[in-house]
Each structure stands twice: as C-alpha cells, then as structure tokens.
Amino acid sequence: MSGGIMTAQTLAQTTEDLVHANRILMRKGVLDAYGHVSVRHPEDPRRFLLSRNLAPLFVSTADIQVHDLEGATDDPRPGYSERFIHSELYRARPDVHSVVHSHSVSVVPFSVVDRPLRALWHMAAHLGDGLPVYDSRGAVDGENLLVTSRSMGADLADVVTARVR
C-alpha cells in the first residue's frame, strides 16, 4: 500500500488483512520463514502492526503486536529483532502504509552483484533507473548484518528513501 490511499478500516480488519498478507506472501515465495510484513496502524500513524517472531505461514490474529515508531511494544512475547526496518521506514515516510522485509531468492542475488536492479517491462517502470541497495556491512553498528537497532534502521531508511525526498 505504499504511496496509495489507505481506506478507513478498523483495527480488527487491518489485523486480519495483515494475517492474510503474511500467508499469501509466504505461499507466493516473497517471504521465507524469516521474512516479515507490517502495516501502519489504521487509527494512529505513529504505530504499526507486526507479528511476533514467528514464521509468516503460522501467523494468526493473536500473534499481531502493536509497535511505536521507536520499535517498542507492550507485548511481552519476543518480536522480530529487525522491527527497526519497519519503525524507521514508517518514521521517514509518513505516506508508506506497509513494509515487507524479504529474503526472496529471486531478489537476494542482486544484493551481492555490482549491477542495478532495473525495470525490464512496463509494469516495473516505477523503478526508474534502478533501486538503492542498502549494505549493512558498513553500517553504524559494525559487523552485524541484521538491522537490530534504531540507528541501523535509520541508516537503511536514509538509503532507500533518498530518491523520493
């Protein structure tokens, strides 16, 4: 739903939609067992919904946690360590309504070659001249390849949102 119009939905409807998104994206190969999808809270843009740390195929409505833009939640169950990808993208882009973190086998190879990801047909024209690639190896938290802090999430958000500012 990035950049689009978010229709007025209840929290219950949005939660149910997020559960379906987890399962659909997993079954279509966009998400693997470690990927995650979130959605901005329908009633409070300073919060977002993300499941607890669980493989997307098994997510139910009871597994959805509410996070603030600091990545914090009142839910005591373990959440995703990379929730800062979501929190910092929502902070940087108020117009973004959903974030997907994927390890898709059709996309990951592009992260290790020195070639831009470019549009090959008209339906991908929104990519323009290519997409920015975030390299966590040189990120603010050193050797950790996971985006597990607000500072790393902000670094990622700076890279991937630079073209749209």
GROMACS .gro file of N, CA and C in nm:
model
  495
    1MET      N    1   0.080  -0.119   0.000
    1MET     CA    2   0.000   0.000   0.000
    1MET      C    3   0.085   0.126   0.000
    2SER      N    4   0.209   0.117  -0.032
    2SER     CA    5   0.299   0.232  -0.031
    2SER      C    6   0.252   0.341  -0.125
    3GLY      N    7   0.242   0.462  -0.071
    3GLY     CA    8   0.210   0.575  -0.155
    3GLY      C    9   0.064   0.582  -0.197
    4GLY      N   10  -0.014   0.480  -0.167
    4GLY     CA   11  -0.153   0.479  -0.207
    4GLY      C   12  -0.241   0.538  -0.099
    5ILE      N   13  -0.369   0.526  -0.121
    5ILE     CA   14  -0.466   0.577  -0.024
    5ILE      C   15  -0.506   0.462   0.066
    6MET      N   16  -0.493   0.483   0.196
    6MET     CA   17  -0.535   0.380   0.290
    6MET      C   18  -0.681   0.408   0.325
    7THR      N   19  -0.768   0.313   0.298
    7THR     CA   20  -0.908   0.331   0.328
    7THR      C   21  -0.930   0.318   0.478
    8ALA      N   22  -1.037   0.377   0.525
    8ALA     CA   23  -1.068   0.369   0.667
    8ALA      C   24  -1.105   0.225   0.701
    9GLN      N   25  -1.026   0.166   0.788
    9GLN     CA   26  -1.051   0.030   0.832
    9GLN      C   27  -1.042   0.027   0.983
   10THR      N   28  -1.106  -0.070   1.041
   10THR     CA   29  -1.093  -0.088   1.185
   10THR      C   30  -0.962  -0.161   1.213
   11LEU      N   31  -0.921  -0.155   1.337
   11LEU     CA   32  -0.802  -0.227   1.378
   11LEU      C   33  -0.819  -0.377   1.355
   12ALA      N   34  -0.938  -0.429   1.383
   12ALA     CA   35  -0.964  -0.572   1.363
   12ALA      C   36  -0.951  -0.611   1.215
   13GLN      N   37  -1.005  -0.530   1.126
   13GLN     CA   38  -0.994  -0.558   0.982
   13GLN      C   39  -0.849  -0.553   0.935
   14THR      N   40  -0.776  -0.453   0.982
   14THR     CA   41  -0.636  -0.438   0.943
   14THR      C   42  -0.553  -0.555   0.994
   15THR      N   43  -0.581  -0.598   1.116
   15THR     CA   44  -0.510  -0.712   1.174
   15THR      C   45  -0.535  -0.838   1.091
   16GLU      N   46  -0.660  -0.860   1.055
   16GLU     CA   47  -0.695  -0.977   0.973
   16GLU      C   48  -0.627  -0.969   0.836
   17ASP      N   49  -0.625  -0.852   0.776
   17ASP     CA   50  -0.558  -0.834   0.647
   17ASP      C   51  -0.408  -0.863   0.659
   18LEU      N   52  -0.348  -0.823   0.769
   18LEU     CA   53  -0.205  -0.849   0.790
   18LEU      C   54  -0.177  -0.998   0.803
   19VAL      N   55  -0.264  -1.070   0.870
   19VAL     CA   56  -0.250  -1.216   0.880
   19VAL      C   57  -0.255  -1.277   0.740
   20HIS      N   58  -0.352  -1.234   0.660
   20HIS     CA   59  -0.362  -1.285   0.522
   20HIS      C   60  -0.239  -1.248   0.440
   21ALA      N   61  -0.189  -1.127   0.457
   21ALA     CA   62  -0.069  -1.084   0.383
   21ALA      C   63   0.049  -1.174   0.416
   22ASN      N   64   0.067  -1.208   0.544
   22ASN     CA   65   0.175  -1.298   0.583
   22ASN      C   66   0.166  -1.430   0.509
   23ARG      N   67   0.047  -1.488   0.509
   23ARG     CA   68   0.029  -1.620   0.446
   23ARG      C   69   0.043  -1.614   0.294
   24ILE      N   70  -0.016  -1.514   0.233
   24ILE     CA   71  -0.009  -1.501   0.086
   24ILE      C   72   0.135  -1.479   0.042
   25LEU      N   73   0.206  -1.386   0.107
   25LEU     CA   74   0.344  -1.357   0.067
   25LEU      C   75   0.435  -1.477   0.091
   26MET      N   76   0.406  -1.556   0.193
   26MET     CA   77   0.485  -1.677   0.218
   26MET      C   78   0.457  -1.781   0.107
   27ARG      N   79   0.331  -1.802   0.078
   27ARG     CA   80   0.295  -1.902  -0.024
   27ARG      C   81   0.342  -1.863  -0.164
   28LYS      N   82   0.353  -1.736  -0.191
   28LYS     CA   83   0.400  -1.688  -0.322
   28LYS      C   84   0.552  -1.677  -0.330
   29GLY      N   85   0.622  -1.710  -0.221
   29GLY     CA   86   0.768  -1.709  -0.222
   29GLY      C   87   0.831  -1.572  -0.202
   30VAL      N   88   0.751  -1.473  -0.169
   30VAL     CA   89   0.807  -1.341  -0.140
   30VAL      C   90   0.872  -1.343  -0.003
   31LEU      N   91   0.806  -1.406   0.094
   31LEU     CA   92   0.862  -1.422   0.228
   31LEU      C   93   0.909  -1.565   0.247
   32ASP      N   94   1.015  -1.580   0.325
   32ASP     CA   95   1.055  -1.712   0.371
   32ASP      C   96   1.023  -1.716   0.521
   33ALA      N   97   1.074  -1.815   0.591
   33ALA     CA   98   1.044  -1.830   0.734
   33ALA      C   99   1.094  -1.713   0.817
   34TYR      N  100   1.185  -1.633   0.764
   34TYR     CA  101   1.245  -1.523   0.841
   34TYR      C  102   1.202  -1.385   0.792
   35GLY      N  103   1.120  -1.379   0.690
   35GLY     CA  104   1.074  -1.250   0.639
   35GLY      C  105   0.957  -1.199   0.722
   36HIS      N  106   0.924  -1.072   0.706
   36HIS     CA  107   0.812  -1.015   0.780
   36HIS      C  108   0.748  -0.901   0.704
   37VAL      N  109   0.620  -0.882   0.732
   37VAL     CA  110   0.541  -0.775   0.671
   37VAL      C  111   0.469  -0.701   0.783
   38SER      N  112   0.460  -0.570   0.768
   38SER     CA  113   0.390  -0.489   0.867
   38SER      C  114   0.294  -0.394   0.796
   39VAL      N  115   0.208  -0.333   0.874
   39VAL     CA  116   0.115  -0.233   0.822
   39VAL      C  117   0.103  -0.121   0.926
   40ARG      N  118   0.090   0.000   0.876
   40ARG     CA  119   0.072   0.114   0.966
   40ARG      C  120  -0.063   0.099   1.038
   41HIS      N  121  -0.066   0.136   1.164
   41HIS     CA  122  -0.189   0.129   1.245
   41HIS      C  123  -0.297   0.215   1.179
   42PRO      N  124  -0.418   0.163   1.161
   42PRO     CA  125  -0.521   0.239   1.090
   42PRO      C  126  -0.574   0.360   1.166
   43GLU      N  127  -0.552   0.363   1.298
   43GLU     CA  128  -0.606   0.473   1.379
   43GLU      C  129  -0.498   0.565   1.435
   44ASP      N  130  -0.373   0.522   1.430
   44ASP     CA  131  -0.264   0.603   1.487
   44ASP      C  132  -0.140   0.587   1.400
   45PRO      N  133  -0.108   0.686   1.317
   45PRO     CA  134   0.005   0.673   1.224
   45PRO      C  135   0.142   0.664   1.293
   46ARG      N  136   0.145   0.683   1.425
   46ARG     CA  137   0.271   0.671   1.499
   46ARG      C  138   0.293   0.529   1.550
   47ARG      N  139   0.207   0.438   1.507
   47ARG     CA  140   0.222   0.298   1.546
   47ARG      C  141   0.205   0.209   1.423
   48PHE      N  142   0.252   0.084   1.436
   48PHE     CA  143   0.236  -0.011   1.327
   48PHE      C  144   0.214  -0.150   1.383
   49LEU      N  145   0.160  -0.238   1.300
   49LEU     CA  146   0.130  -0.376   1.338
   49LEU      C  147   0.230  -0.468   1.271
   50LEU      N  148   0.281  -0.563   1.348
   50LEU     CA  149   0.380  -0.661   1.301
   50LEU      C  150   0.362  -0.784   1.387
   51SER      N  151   0.371  -0.901   1.327
   51SER     CA  152   0.354  -1.022   1.409
   51SER      C  153   0.472  -1.041   1.503
   52ARG      N  154   0.449  -1.121   1.604
   52ARG     CA  155   0.560  -1.161   1.690
   52ARG      C  156   0.656  -1.244   1.607
   53ASN      N  157   0.769  -1.279   1.661
   53ASN     CA  158   0.871  -1.354   1.589
   53ASN      C  159   0.820  -1.495   1.559
   54LEU      N  160   0.765  -1.511   1.440
   54LEU     CA  161   0.700  -1.636   1.401
   54LEU      C  162   0.703  -1.646   1.249
   55ALA      N  163   0.722  -1.767   1.198
   55ALA     CA  164   0.719  -1.786   1.053
   55ALA      C  165   0.586  -1.736   0.998
   56PRO      N  166   0.588  -1.661   0.889
   56PRO     CA  167   0.467  -1.598   0.836
   56PRO      C  168   0.350  -1.693   0.811
   57LEU      N  169   0.379  -1.815   0.773
   57LEU     CA  170   0.272  -1.911   0.743
   57LEU      C  171   0.188  -1.944   0.865
   58PHE      N  172   0.244  -1.928   0.985
   58PHE     CA  173   0.175  -1.966   1.108
   58PHE      C  174   0.114  -1.849   1.184
   59VAL      N  175   0.123  -1.729   1.130
   59VAL     CA  176   0.073  -1.610   1.199
   59VAL      C  177  -0.080  -1.612   1.207
   60SER      N  178  -0.131  -1.581   1.326
   60SER     CA  179  -0.275  -1.565   1.346
   60SER      C  180  -0.300  -1.425   1.404
   61THR      N  181  -0.425  -1.387   1.417
   61THR     CA  182  -0.455  -1.254   1.471
   61THR      C  183  -0.400  -1.238   1.612
   62ALA      N  184  -0.393  -1.345   1.688
   62ALA     CA  185  -0.341  -1.337   1.825
   62ALA      C  186  -0.191  -1.309   1.829
   63ASP      N  187  -0.123  -1.326   1.717
   63ASP     CA  188   0.023  -1.306   1.710
   63ASP      C  189   0.063  -1.163   1.672
   64ILE      N  190  -0.033  -1.079   1.640
   64ILE     CA  191  -0.002  -0.944   1.594
   64ILE      C  192   0.028  -0.853   1.714
   65GLN      N  193   0.140  -0.784   1.705
   65GLN     CA  194   0.183  -0.690   1.808
   65GLN      C  195   0.171  -0.547   1.754
   66VAL      N  196   0.149  -0.453   1.845
   66VAL     CA  197   0.145  -0.312   1.810
   66VAL      C  198   0.275  -0.249   1.857
   67HIS      N  199   0.346  -0.184   1.765
   67HIS     CA  200   0.474  -0.118   1.795
   67HIS      C  201   0.461   0.032   1.774
   68ASP      N  202   0.542   0.108   1.847
   68ASP     CA  203   0.550   0.251   1.820
   68ASP      C  204   0.668   0.277   1.727
   69LEU      N  205   0.692   0.401   1.691
   69LEU     CA  206   0.798   0.432   1.596
   69LEU      C  207   0.938   0.422   1.657
   70GLU      N  208   0.946   0.386   1.784
   70GLU     CA  209   1.074   0.354   1.847
   70GLU      C  210   1.101   0.204   1.833
   71GLY      N  211   1.002   0.129   1.785
   71GLY     CA  212   1.013  -0.016   1.774
   71GLY      C  213   0.968  -0.088   1.900
   72ALA      N  214   0.917  -0.013   1.998
   72ALA     CA  215   0.877  -0.071   2.126
   72ALA      C  216   0.734  -0.124   2.120
   73THR      N  217   0.709  -0.226   2.201
   73THR     CA  218   0.575  -0.282   2.216
   73THR      C  219   0.553  -0.318   2.362
   74ASP      N  220   0.427  -0.319   2.405
   74ASP     CA  221   0.393  -0.362   2.540
   74ASP      C  222   0.377  -0.514   2.548
   75ASP      N  223   0.378  -0.580   2.435
   75ASP     CA  224   0.360  -0.726   2.428
   75ASP      C  225   0.487  -0.794   2.478
   76PRO      N  226   0.477  -0.881   2.580
   76PRO     CA  227   0.598  -0.944   2.635
   76PRO      C  228   0.657  -1.056   2.549
   77ARG      N  229   0.584  -1.102   2.449
   77ARG     CA  230   0.636  -1.210   2.364
   77ARG      C  231   0.747  -1.157   2.274
   78PRO      N  232   0.844  -1.243   2.241
   78PRO     CA  233   0.954  -1.197   2.155
   78PRO      C  234   0.903  -1.148   2.019
   79GLY      N  235   0.953  -1.032   1.980
   79GLY     CA  236   0.920  -0.977   1.849
   79GLY      C  237   1.038  -0.994   1.756
   80TYR      N  238   1.022  -0.948   1.634
   80TYR     CA  239   1.132  -0.955   1.538
   80TYR      C  240   1.245  -0.860   1.579
   81SER      N  241   1.367  -0.909   1.575
   81SER     CA  242   1.481  -0.823   1.609
   81SER      C  243   1.498  -0.713   1.505
   82GLU      N  244   1.450  -0.736   1.383
   82GLU     CA  245   1.465  -0.637   1.276
   82GLU      C  246   1.342  -0.547   1.261
   83ARG      N  247   1.267  -0.531   1.368
   83ARG     CA  248   1.149  -0.443   1.365
   83ARG      C  249   1.186  -0.298   1.333
   84PHE      N  250   1.314  -0.263   1.352
   84PHE     CA  251   1.360  -0.126   1.326
   84PHE      C  252   1.361  -0.093   1.177
   85ILE      N  253   1.363  -0.195   1.092
   85ILE     CA  254   1.344  -0.171   0.948
   85ILE      C  255   1.209  -0.103   0.929
   86HIS      N  256   1.108  -0.159   0.992
   86HIS     CA  257   0.972  -0.110   0.980
   86HIS      C  258   0.955   0.026   1.049
   87SER      N  259   0.998   0.035   1.174
   87SER     CA  260   0.975   0.159   1.250
   87SER      C  261   1.041   0.279   1.184
   88GLU      N  262   1.163   0.261   1.135
   88GLU     CA  263   1.234   0.375   1.077
   88GLU      C  264   1.184   0.411   0.937
   89LEU      N  265   1.138   0.313   0.861
   89LEU     CA  266   1.077   0.346   0.732
   89LEU      C  267   0.945   0.420   0.752
   90TYR      N  268   0.865   0.377   0.849
   90TYR     CA  269   0.741   0.450   0.878
   90TYR      C  270   0.771   0.591   0.929
   91ARG      N  271   0.876   0.607   1.008
   91ARG     CA  272   0.913   0.740   1.057
   91ARG      C  273   0.956   0.830   0.940
   92ALA      N  274   1.037   0.775   0.850
   92ALA     CA  275   1.091   0.854   0.738
   92ALA      C  276   0.987   0.883   0.631
   93ARG      N  277   0.890   0.795   0.617
   93ARG     CA  278   0.793   0.807   0.507
   93ARG      C  279   0.649   0.797   0.560
   94PRO      N  280   0.590   0.909   0.602
   94PRO     CA  281   0.453   0.906   0.652
   94PRO      C  282   0.351   0.855   0.548
   95ASP      N  283   0.388   0.858   0.421
   95ASP     CA  284   0.298   0.812   0.315
   95ASP      C  285   0.303   0.661   0.295
   96VAL      N  286   0.393   0.592   0.361
   96VAL     CA  287   0.406   0.447   0.346
   96VAL      C  288   0.312   0.379   0.446
   97HIS      N  289   0.235   0.282   0.397
   97HIS     CA  290   0.138   0.214   0.481
   97HIS      C  291   0.173   0.068   0.508
   98SER      N  292   0.271   0.014   0.437
   98SER     CA  293   0.311  -0.125   0.459
   98SER      C  294   0.458  -0.142   0.423
   99VAL      N  295   0.525  -0.230   0.497
   99VAL     CA  296   0.667  -0.259   0.474
   99VAL      C  297   0.683  -0.410   0.470
  100VAL      N  298   0.761  -0.459   0.373
  100VAL     CA  299   0.792  -0.601   0.363
  100VAL      C  300   0.943  -0.617   0.368
  101HIS      N  301   0.991  -0.705   0.456
  101HIS     CA  302   1.133  -0.741   0.459
  101HIS      C  303   1.142  -0.884   0.409
  102SER      N  304   1.204  -0.901   0.294
  102SER     CA  305   1.204  -1.029   0.224
  102SER      C  306   1.346  -1.080   0.200
  103HIS      N  307   1.358  -1.210   0.197
  103HIS     CA  308   1.483  -1.276   0.157
  103HIS      C  309   1.457  -1.356   0.030
  104SER      N  310   1.374  -1.303  -0.057
  104SER     CA  311   1.331  -1.373  -0.177
  104SER      C  312   1.451  -1.417  -0.261
  105VAL      N  313   1.453  -1.545  -0.297
  105VAL     CA  314   1.566  -1.598  -0.374
  105VAL      C  315   1.577  -1.534  -0.512
  106SER      N  316   1.470  -1.472  -0.559
  106SER     CA  317   1.478  -1.405  -0.689
  106SER      C  318   1.534  -1.263  -0.678
  107VAL      N  319   1.547  -1.211  -0.558
  107VAL     CA  320   1.597  -1.074  -0.539
  107VAL      C  321   1.731  -1.070  -0.467
  108VAL      N  322   1.754  -1.156  -0.370
  108VAL     CA  323   1.877  -1.153  -0.290
  108VAL      C  324   2.004  -1.153  -0.376
  109PRO      N  325   2.012  -1.230  -0.485
  109PRO     CA  326   2.135  -1.226  -0.566
  109PRO      C  327   2.174  -1.085  -0.613
  110PHE      N  328   2.075  -0.998  -0.633
  110PHE     CA  329   2.106  -0.862  -0.677
  110PHE      C  330   2.178  -0.781  -0.569
  111SER      N  331   2.172  -0.827  -0.446
  111SER     CA  332   2.237  -0.754  -0.337
  111SER      C  333   2.387  -0.779  -0.331
  112VAL      N  334   2.436  -0.875  -0.406
  112VAL     CA  335   2.579  -0.908  -0.399
  112VAL      C  336   2.653  -0.887  -0.531
  113VAL      N  337   2.583  -0.836  -0.631
  113VAL     CA  338   2.649  -0.807  -0.758
  113VAL      C  339   2.649  -0.656  -0.780
  114ASP      N  340   2.744  -0.611  -0.854
  114ASP     CA  341   2.756  -0.467  -0.880
  114ASP      C  342   2.676  -0.428  -1.004
  115ARG      N  343   2.549  -0.461  -1.003
  115ARG     CA  344   2.459  -0.429  -1.113
  115ARG      C  345   2.330  -0.374  -1.054
  116PRO      N  346   2.275  -0.270  -1.114
  116PRO     CA  347   2.150  -0.216  -1.061
  116PRO      C  348   2.031  -0.306  -1.095
  117LEU      N  349   1.933  -0.304  -1.009
  117LEU     CA  350   1.806  -0.371  -1.035
  117LEU      C  351   1.725  -0.273  -1.122
  118ARG      N  352   1.697  -0.314  -1.245
  118ARG     CA  353   1.633  -0.223  -1.340
  118ARG      C  354   1.505  -0.283  -1.396
  119ALA      N  355   1.418  -0.194  -1.439
  119ALA     CA  356   1.291  -0.236  -1.498
  119ALA      C  357   1.315  -0.306  -1.631
  120LEU      N  358   1.248  -0.419  -1.650
  120LEU     CA  359   1.258  -0.493  -1.776
  120LEU      C  360   1.129  -0.490  -1.855
  121TRP      N  361   1.019  -0.450  -1.794
  121TRP     CA  362   0.893  -0.436  -1.865
  121TRP      C  363   0.813  -0.322  -1.804
  122HIS      N  364   0.709  -0.282  -1.874
  122HIS     CA  365   0.636  -0.160  -1.838
  122HIS      C  366   0.578  -0.162  -1.697
  123MET      N  367   0.543  -0.278  -1.646
  123MET     CA  368   0.482  -0.285  -1.513
  123MET      C  369   0.582  -0.252  -1.402
  124ALA      N  370   0.709  -0.247  -1.435
  124ALA     CA  371   0.812  -0.213  -1.336
  124ALA      C  372   0.874  -0.076  -1.364
  125ALA      N  373   0.808   0.003  -1.446
  125ALA     CA  374   0.863   0.134  -1.483
  125ALA      C  375   0.882   0.225  -1.363
  126HIS      N  376   0.807   0.202  -1.256
  126HIS     CA  377   0.821   0.285  -1.136
  126HIS      C  378   0.959   0.272  -1.072
  127LEU      N  379   1.036   0.172  -1.114
  127LEU     CA  380   1.172   0.156  -1.062
  127LEU      C  381   1.267   0.261  -1.118
  128GLY      N  382   1.229   0.322  -1.228
  128GLY     CA  383   1.313   0.425  -1.288
  128GLY      C  384   1.447   0.369  -1.332
  129ASP      N  385   1.555   0.437  -1.295
  129ASP     CA  386   1.690   0.395  -1.335
  129ASP      C  387   1.749   0.290  -1.243
  130GLY      N  388   1.675   0.243  -1.148
  130GLY     CA  389   1.724   0.141  -1.056
  130GLY      C  390   1.683   0.173  -0.914
  131LEU      N  391   1.710   0.080  -0.827
  131LEU     CA  392   1.674   0.094  -0.686
  131LEU      C  393   1.798   0.107  -0.600
  132PRO      N  394   1.789   0.183  -0.491
  132PRO     CA  395   1.903   0.189  -0.400
  132PRO      C  396   1.918   0.056  -0.327
  133VAL      N  397   2.042   0.020  -0.298
  133VAL     CA  398   2.071  -0.103  -0.225
  133VAL      C  399   2.140  -0.066  -0.094
  134TYR      N  400   2.086  -0.114   0.015
  134TYR     CA  401   2.143  -0.088   0.148
  134TYR      C  402   2.245  -0.196   0.180
  135ASP      N  403   2.365  -0.157   0.216
  135ASP     CA  404   2.471  -0.251   0.252
  135ASP      C  405   2.500  -0.235   0.401
  136SER      N  406   2.454  -0.330   0.480
  136SER     CA  407   2.469  -0.320   0.625
  136SER      C  408   2.612  -0.348   0.672
  137ARG      N  409   2.698  -0.397   0.583
  137ARG     CA  410   2.835  -0.427   0.626
  137ARG      C  411   2.909  -0.303   0.673
  138GLY      N  412   2.880  -0.189   0.620
  138GLY     CA  413   2.947  -0.067   0.662
  138GLY      C  414   2.860   0.020   0.751
  139ALA      N  415   2.754  -0.038   0.802
  139ALA     CA  416   2.656   0.039   0.878
  139ALA      C  417   2.708   0.081   1.015
  140VAL      N  418   2.630   0.161   1.078
  140VAL     CA  419   2.669   0.225   1.203
  140VAL      C  420   2.698   0.128   1.317
  141ASP      N  421   2.643   0.009   1.315
  141ASP     CA  422   2.664  -0.084   1.426
  141ASP      C  423   2.772  -0.189   1.397
  142GLY      N  424   2.857  -0.164   1.301
  142GLY     CA  425   2.971  -0.251   1.278
  142GLY      C  426   2.942  -0.373   1.195
  143GLU      N  427   2.974  -0.490   1.250
  143GLU     CA  428   2.973  -0.615   1.173
  143GLU      C  429   2.838  -0.685   1.166
  144ASN      N  430   2.740  -0.639   1.239
  144ASN     CA  431   2.611  -0.705   1.240
  144ASN      C  432   2.540  -0.684   1.107
  145LEU      N  433   2.502  -0.791   1.041
  145LEU     CA  434   2.430  -0.780   0.914
  145LEU      C  435   2.279  -0.762   0.934
  146LEU      N  436   2.231  -0.785   1.056
  146LEU     CA  437   2.090  -0.766   1.086
  146LEU      C  438   2.065  -0.622   1.128
  147VAL      N  439   1.953  -0.568   1.089
  147VAL     CA  440   1.917  -0.431   1.126
  147VAL      C  441   1.844  -0.438   1.261
  148THR      N  442   1.922  -0.436   1.369
  148THR     CA  443   1.869  -0.462   1.503
  148THR      C  444   1.872  -0.342   1.596
  149SER      N  445   1.883  -0.222   1.541
  149SER     CA  446   1.881  -0.102   1.624
  149SER      C  447   1.816   0.012   1.547
  150ARG      N  448   1.772   0.113   1.621
  150ARG     CA  449   1.712   0.229   1.555
  150ARG      C  450   1.813   0.297   1.464
  151SER      N  451   1.939   0.303   1.506
  151SER     CA  452   2.038   0.373   1.423
  151SER      C  453   2.060   0.300   1.290
  152MET      N  454   2.061   0.167   1.293
  152MET     CA  455   2.075   0.092   1.167
  152MET      C  456   1.948   0.107   1.082
  153GLY      N  457   1.831   0.104   1.148
  153GLY     CA  458   1.706   0.123   1.075
  153GLY      C  459   1.700   0.260   1.009
  154ALA      N  460   1.748   0.363   1.081
  154ALA     CA  461   1.751   0.498   1.024
  154ALA      C  462   1.849   0.506   0.908
  155ASP      N  463   1.963   0.437   0.920
  155ASP     CA  464   2.061   0.433   0.812
  155ASP      C  465   1.999   0.368   0.687
  156LEU      N  466   1.930   0.257   0.705
  156LEU     CA  467   1.862   0.190   0.594
  156LEU      C  468   1.756   0.283   0.534
  157ALA      N  469   1.676   0.346   0.618
  157ALA     CA  470   1.571   0.435   0.569
  157ALA      C  471   1.630   0.552   0.489
  158ASP      N  472   1.743   0.605   0.535
  158ASP     CA  473   1.809   0.714   0.461
  158ASP      C  474   1.848   0.670   0.320
  159VAL      N  475   1.900   0.547   0.310
  159VAL     CA  476   1.944   0.497   0.179
  159VAL      C  477   1.825   0.471   0.087
  160VAL      N  478   1.727   0.398   0.135
  160VAL     CA  479   1.619   0.355   0.046
  160VAL      C  480   1.515   0.463   0.019
  161THR      N  481   1.514   0.571   0.096
  161THR     CA  482   1.418   0.678   0.071
  161THR      C  483   1.481   0.802   0.008
  162ALA      N  484   1.610   0.798  -0.020
  162ALA     CA  485   1.681   0.916  -0.071
  162ALA      C  486   1.622   0.969  -0.201
  163ARG      N  487   1.577   0.881  -0.289
  163ARG     CA  488   1.525   0.923  -0.420
  163ARG      C  489   1.391   0.992  -0.413
  164VAL      N  490   1.316   0.971  -0.307
  164VAL     CA  491   1.179   1.022  -0.303
  164VAL      C  492   1.163   1.147  -0.218
  165ARG      N  493   1.271   1.196  -0.163
  165ARG     CA  494   1.261   1.315  -0.078
  165ARG      C  495   1.256   1.441  -0.159
   0.00000   0.00000   0.00000
